[in-house]
Amino acid sequence: MAPLLAARGVSKAFFGNPVLRDVSIALRPGRVHALLGENGAGKSTLINLLSGALRPDGGTIEVDGREVSRMTPVHARQAGIAVVQQELSLTASLSIAENIGLGAYPKRFGLVDYRELAARAKAACELVGLHEPLSTPVGQLPLGRRQMVEIAKALYRKPRVLILDEPTSSLSATETKILTDLLERLRGEGIAILYISHRLNEVMTLCQHVTVLKDGTCTADQSLEGTDAAGLVRLMVGRDPGDLFPQWRPSASPATAISVRNFSAGLMHDVDLDIRTGEVLGIGGLVGQGQEDLLLGLYGAIPARTASATVNGASGLPGGVPKANALGLAYVPADRKREGLHLIHTITTNMMLPAFARLPALKLRSRRAERETARGLAAQLGIKGDLARQAQALSGGNQQKVALAKWMPHDPLVLLLNDPTRGVDVETKREIYLMLRAFAAAGKAVVLLSSDTPELVHLCERVAVVRDGRIAAMLDRAALSEEAIVSAAMGAENRKVAA
Amino acid sequence: MTAWKDSAGGRRVMAVLSSRPFLTVAIVAAVWIAASFASRGFGAYGHLRYLVELGAVIGLVAAGQTFVVIAGGIDLSVAAIVTVSAISLPLLSWGADPTGLAPVLAVLALTTIIGLVNGLGVALLRVHPMIMTLAMATFLQGLLIIIAGGSAVTAENPLVHWLGNARPAGIPAGVLLWVAVSVIVLTVMHATPFGARIFAMGANPLAAALSGVPVTPTTLAVYGISGFTSGLAGVLVLGMNGQGYVGIGDPYLLASIAAVVLGGTSILGGLGTYAGTIPGAILLVTITALITVVNASPGWRSILFGSLILGLLLLSGREQARR
């Protein structure tokens, strides 16, 4: 039986950074195919290649065994390929029916045939157990119901290939059951399904075949029969850390820098946390479980509540970034282009901004002193070239160094880092790692939020694993391993992967 | 030649020559020279001095506007604030004060407060600056009609009269005021941490906030400054005109924004300088004078004015798309 949709040896790079290398996958009718991999392993890119949203740099995409030279989203739709996206693609102000039919409205005399639309949308909704009135604006639905609308939207198009990107991450247990039953039935009807999930138990019960991606390469393409959750985790994370990480030496002291009880901010709630001086505390977990809100809440950038808090000796949360800065907190954001840097300003200005923020407003500046400070920071961090250039002229790694460097003159006591090595080249990663350990060794506290599990294992004294807005596990150095972090992040039973 | 360009001093000269403020100055000079050949009397010292005096009003309004635009906002209430200033000053007749200083200070405090209210709406209520300041302008306009009605009010304030008519050392007092304000504005903008915060907020408000820039107080200050300089412009225009009436400030809304943009300040915020706004303001009054020379009817004058501003912006003011 020929695969309905297949990729053969596809590669894709963004800005010279390879994301997928020589990956093959074949979706066959009547089979639920699992696609597993860590954050950033290339899963979303592979889906985008299969659905024509991106074009591969190398390799081919085949539909019904025939090569498609230029796959586009339109071709994909005509070939019966439907994708349920992880980031919800619905329009909040349109109704359920309008969203489901969007782009494929039934027409009558050139106008939208709303009666026909309602009938067909209703059929799709019944499949997924969606009983809300079809005229309800999607914006009024809770997240889980919106996900069901998203799935109904895919079914409305009567797909032959259904790709679901983490469909259950926002679903309740009942909704998940409805979905798994539905997928089971669709499989029986001969539809090919690609299922991406971080919930290994679901994968084990629902899927028959698995492809595992790791750092953009395919590490497994096998039947799920005879595989257990622990084996899957090992396939996803097993890699050689090499000498990327500095020698680890304990430097934590018993003194606490930050201590919060019953802390809530954004998605995070009921957090009890002590951050010690001299430690690198890792924050791990799947993307978007609330980790970022924990950092931003501590930093005073988003509203936060707490039963009690001590921050560098002061009681209570700082409640505002300027106050947090005054208490010795510094924050390096994940999205440096959007949150970290002023791309149209010079490197020097970027480095001086925290100083401008806290100096008396009308004190006269000394351009010469600013240039000297910036030169010193650049030398210290190995940032080369003219500092009067705009920050956007720098490479990603050097931009990240600037985002870090600007806090250095203020000698922060606590450094809050949000995924500081995302999209950064290996050499810069190494430099950042050395800097973080040196910082901890100097008796400061470092909080390292990272989507890169090896980083957490090799740099941190302790790792708090966040799931569903809570700290699901606090792993000490002795218990720290990639397997332990990944299984805590996915809520897999610990005893299964205890090794 | 190339060696000269590559030297440090040479690069600095090249940077000035290719800067937007310099370009605007060059356009003003070119227009003045061309116009004085074309029209007798245009290039006379008295006429040019008069142009700069008119430019002072736009320049004052545009001073606050430059701050607001660099900070990433826009102030559409400047014209209404100019009118508020020019109408409320004559109404505040304090016979006890022979210098006339007290009413002027009171009016400036009032217009600054109006600006601060704009800032409150933008920073705390998170109303879009365009909506907030436009609503403020409409509100003020209504208030002015109720208070002043259709009649003009005459100012009998010695300080205001002096400001509008005196010429110490042959230079109009309004121009001297503009020079003083310009020095202060340029210093605050480019030589203080406050100025740096404004540029940072305009270029990337999120990154600025995460770097510890006190966004709310800075936003308040910026709109407060705009209210203050518009109030100052209202005092000056009242002095030059002798009378205040509803609508006296109307020309200064488009003029202030045009002067800012002609001077090379990015309407998207984060980039620019008042050093460009100054020639921008003079360029605007020059264009107005040229159109008057052409002797067109009022309708055609407006059409010409609008078209010329658009043309000049197409010539020099288009920005590169930001990533």
Coordinates of N, CA, C and O in Angstrom, one line a residue, chain A residues 354-431:
Chain A
P354 N 20.1 50.3 30.9 CA 19.7 50.1 32.3 C 20.3 51.3 33.2 O 19.7 51.7 34.2
A355 N 21.5 51.8 32.7 CA 22.0 52.9 33.5 C 21.2 54.1 33.3 O 20.8 54.9 34.2
F356 N 20.7 54.4 32.0 CA 19.8 55.5 31.8 C 18.6 55.4 32.6 O 18.0 56.4 33.0
A357 N 18.1 54.2 32.8 CA 16.8 54.0 33.4 C 16.9 54.3 34.9 O 15.9 54.7 35.5
R358 N 18.1 54.2 35.5 CA 18.2 54.5 36.9 C 18.9 55.7 37.3 O 18.8 56.2 38.5
L359 N 19.6 56.4 36.4 CA 20.3 57.6 36.8 C 19.3 58.7 37.0 O 18.2 58.6 36.5
P360 N 19.6 59.8 37.7 CA 18.7 60.9 37.8 C 18.3 61.4 36.4 O 19.2 61.5 35.5
A361 N 17.0 61.7 36.2 CA 16.5 61.9 34.8 C 17.3 63.1 34.1 O 17.5 63.0 32.9
L362 N 17.6 64.1 34.8 CA 18.1 65.3 34.1 C 19.6 65.5 34.4 O 20.2 66.6 34.1
K363 N 20.3 64.5 34.8 CA 21.8 64.6 35.0 C 22.4 64.6 33.6 O 22.0 63.9 32.7
L364 N 23.4 65.4 33.4 CA 24.1 65.5 32.1 C 24.9 64.2 31.8 O 25.6 63.7 32.6
R365 N 24.7 63.7 30.6 CA 25.4 62.5 30.2 C 26.8 62.8 29.8 O 27.1 63.9 29.2
S366 N 27.7 61.8 29.9 CA 29.0 61.9 29.3 C 29.2 60.9 28.3 O 29.3 59.7 28.6
R367 N 29.2 61.3 27.0 CA 29.3 60.4 25.9 C 30.6 59.6 26.0 O 30.6 58.4 25.6
R368 N 31.6 60.3 26.4 CA 32.9 59.6 26.5 C 32.9 58.5 27.5 O 33.3 57.4 27.2
A369 N 32.3 58.8 28.7 CA 32.3 57.7 29.7 C 31.4 56.5 29.2 O 31.7 55.4 29.5
E370 N 30.3 56.9 28.5 CA 29.5 55.8 28.0 C 30.2 54.9 27.0 O 30.2 53.7 27.0
R371 N 31.0 55.6 26.1 CA 31.8 54.8 25.1 C 32.8 53.9 25.8 O 33.0 52.8 25.4
E372 N 33.4 54.5 26.9 CA 34.4 53.7 27.6 C 33.8 52.5 28.3 O 34.3 51.4 28.2
T373 N 32.6 52.7 28.9 CA 31.9 51.6 29.6 C 31.6 50.5 28.6 O 31.8 49.3 28.8
A374 N 31.1 50.9 27.4 CA 30.6 50.0 26.4 C 31.9 49.2 25.9 O 31.8 48.0 25.6
R375 N 33.0 49.9 25.7 CA 34.2 49.3 25.2 C 34.6 48.2 26.2 O 35.0 47.1 25.8
G376 N 34.6 48.6 27.4 CA 35.0 47.6 28.5 C 34.1 46.4 28.4 O 34.6 45.2 28.5
L377 N 32.8 46.6 28.3 CA 31.9 45.4 28.3 C 32.1 44.6 27.1 O 32.1 43.3 27.2
A378 N 32.3 45.2 25.9 CA 32.5 44.5 24.7 C 33.8 43.6 24.8 O 33.8 42.5 24.4
A379 N 34.8 44.2 25.4 CA 36.1 43.5 25.5 C 35.9 42.3 26.4 O 36.3 41.1 26.2
Q380 N 35.1 42.5 27.5 CA 34.9 41.5 28.5 C 34.1 40.3 27.9 O 34.4 39.1 28.2
L381 N 33.1 40.6 27.1 CA 32.3 39.6 26.5 C 32.7 39.1 25.1 O 32.0 38.3 24.5
G382 N 33.7 39.7 24.6 CA 34.2 39.3 23.3 C 33.3 39.7 22.1 O 33.0 39.0 21.2
I383 N 32.7 40.9 22.3 CA 31.9 41.5 21.2 C 32.8 42.3 20.3 O 33.4 43.3 20.8
K384 N 32.9 41.9 19.0 CA 33.9 42.6 18.2 C 33.2 43.7 17.3 O 32.0 43.6 17.1
G385 N 34.0 44.6 16.8 CA 33.5 45.6 15.8 C 33.1 46.9 16.4 O 33.2 47.1 17.6
D386 N 32.7 47.8 15.5 CA 32.3 49.1 15.9 C 31.1 49.2 16.7 O 30.0 48.7 16.4
L387 N 31.2 49.8 17.9 CA 30.1 49.8 18.8 C 29.1 50.9 18.5 O 28.0 51.0 19.1
A388 N 29.4 51.7 17.5 CA 28.4 52.7 17.1 C 27.5 52.2 16.0 O 26.6 52.9 15.5
R389 N 27.6 50.9 15.7 CA 26.7 50.3 14.7 C 25.3 50.1 15.4 O 25.3 49.9 16.6
Q390 N 24.3 49.9 14.6 CA 23.0 49.5 15.1 C 23.1 48.1 15.6 O 23.8 47.2 15.0
A391 N 22.3 47.8 16.7 CA 22.4 46.4 17.3 C 21.9 45.4 16.3 O 22.3 44.2 16.4
Q392 N 21.1 45.8 15.3 CA 20.6 44.8 14.3 C 21.6 44.3 13.4 O 21.4 43.3 12.7
A393 N 22.8 44.9 13.4 CA 23.9 44.5 12.6 C 24.6 43.3 13.2 O 25.4 42.6 12.5
L394 N 24.3 43.0 14.4 CA 25.0 41.9 15.1 C 24.4 40.5 14.8 O 23.2 40.4 14.5
S395 N 25.2 39.5 15.0 CA 24.6 38.1 14.8 C 23.8 37.8 16.1 O 23.9 38.5 17.1
G396 N 23.0 36.7 16.0 CA 22.2 36.4 17.2 C 23.0 36.2 18.4 O 22.6 36.7 19.5
G397 N 24.1 35.5 18.3 CA 24.9 35.2 19.5 C 25.4 36.5 20.1 O 25.4 36.7 21.4
N398 N 25.9 37.4 19.3 CA 26.4 38.7 19.8 C 25.3 39.6 20.3 O 25.5 40.3 21.3
Q399 N 24.1 39.5 19.7 CA 23.0 40.2 20.3 C 22.7 39.8 21.7 O 22.4 40.5 22.6
Q400 N 22.8 38.4 21.9 CA 22.5 37.9 23.2 C 23.5 38.4 24.2 O 23.2 38.7 25.4
K401 N 24.8 38.5 23.7 CA 25.8 39.0 24.6 C 25.5 40.4 25.0 O 25.8 40.8 26.2
V402 N 25.1 41.2 24.1 CA 24.7 42.6 24.4 C 23.6 42.6 25.5 O 23.7 43.4 26.5
A403 N 22.6 41.8 25.3 CA 21.5 41.7 26.2 C 21.9 41.3 27.6 O 21.4 41.8 28.6
L404 N 23.0 40.5 27.7 CA 23.6 40.2 29.0 C 24.4 41.3 29.5 O 24.4 41.6 30.7
A405 N 25.3 41.8 28.6 CA 26.3 42.8 29.0 C 25.7 44.0 29.7 O 26.3 44.6 30.6
K406 N 24.5 44.4 29.2 CA 24.0 45.7 29.7 C 23.7 45.7 31.2 O 23.7 46.7 31.8
W407 N 23.6 44.5 31.8 CA 23.3 44.4 33.2 C 24.6 44.4 34.0 O 24.6 44.6 35.2
M408 N 25.7 44.0 33.4 CA 27.0 43.8 34.1 C 27.4 45.0 35.0 O 27.9 44.8 36.1
P409 N 27.4 46.2 34.5 CA 27.8 47.4 35.3 C 27.1 47.5 36.6 O 27.5 48.2 37.5
H410 N 25.9 46.9 36.6 CA 25.0 47.1 37.8 C 25.2 46.0 38.8 O 24.6 46.0 39.9
D411 N 26.1 45.0 38.5 CA 26.4 44.0 39.4 C 25.2 43.4 40.1 O 25.0 43.4 41.3
P412 N 24.3 42.8 39.3 CA 23.0 42.3 39.9 C 23.3 41.1 40.8 O 24.3 40.4 40.6
L413 N 22.5 40.9 41.8 CA 22.6 39.8 42.7 C 21.9 38.6 42.2 O 22.2 37.4 42.5
V414 N 20.8 38.8 41.5 CA 20.1 37.7 40.9 C 19.9 37.9 39.4 O 19.4 39.0 39.0
L415 N 20.3 36.9 38.6 CA 20.2 37.0 37.2 C 19.1 36.1 36.7 O 19.2 34.9 37.0
L416 N 18.0 36.6 36.2 CA 16.9 35.8 35.7 C 17.1 35.7 34.2 O 17.1 36.7 33.4
L417 N 17.3 34.5 33.7 CA 17.6 34.3 32.3 C 16.5 33.5 31.6 O 16.2 32.4 32.1
N418 N 15.9 34.0 30.5 CA 14.8 33.3 29.8 C 15.4 32.7 28.6 O 15.6 33.4 27.6
D419 N 15.7 31.4 28.6 CA 16.2 30.7 27.4 C 17.4 31.5 26.7 O 17.3 31.8 25.5
P420 N 18.5 31.7 27.4 CA 19.5 32.6 26.9 C 20.2 32.1 25.7 O 20.9 32.8 25.0
T421 N 20.2 30.7 25.5 CA 21.0 30.2 24.4 C 20.1 29.8 23.2 O 20.6 29.1 22.2
R422 N 18.8 30.2 23.2 CA 18.0 29.9 22.0 C 18.5 30.6 20.8 O 18.7 31.8 20.7
G423 N 18.7 29.8 19.7 CA 19.2 30.3 18.5 C 20.6 30.9 18.5 O 20.9 31.8 17.8
V424 N 21.4 30.4 19.4 CA 22.7 30.9 19.6 C 23.7 29.9 19.1 O 23.5 28.7 19.4
D425 N 24.8 30.3 18.5 CA 25.8 29.3 18.0 C 26.5 28.6 19.1 O 26.5 29.2 20.2
V426 N 27.1 27.5 18.8 CA 27.7 26.7 19.9 C 28.8 27.4 20.6 O 28.8 27.3 21.9
E427 N 29.6 28.2 20.0 CA 30.7 28.9 20.6 C 30.2 29.9 21.6 O 30.6 29.9 22.8
T428 N 29.2 30.7 21.2 CA 28.6 31.6 22.1 C 27.9 30.9 23.3 O 28.0 31.4 24.4
K429 N 27.3 29.8 23.0 CA 26.6 29.0 24.1 C 27.7 28.7 25.1 O 27.4 28.9 26.3
R430 N 28.8 28.2 24.7 CA 29.9 27.9 25.6 C 30.3 29.1 26.5 O 30.4 29.0 27.7
E431 N 30.4 30.2 25.8 CA 30.8 31.4 26.6 C 29.8 31.8 27.6 O 30.1 32.2 28.7

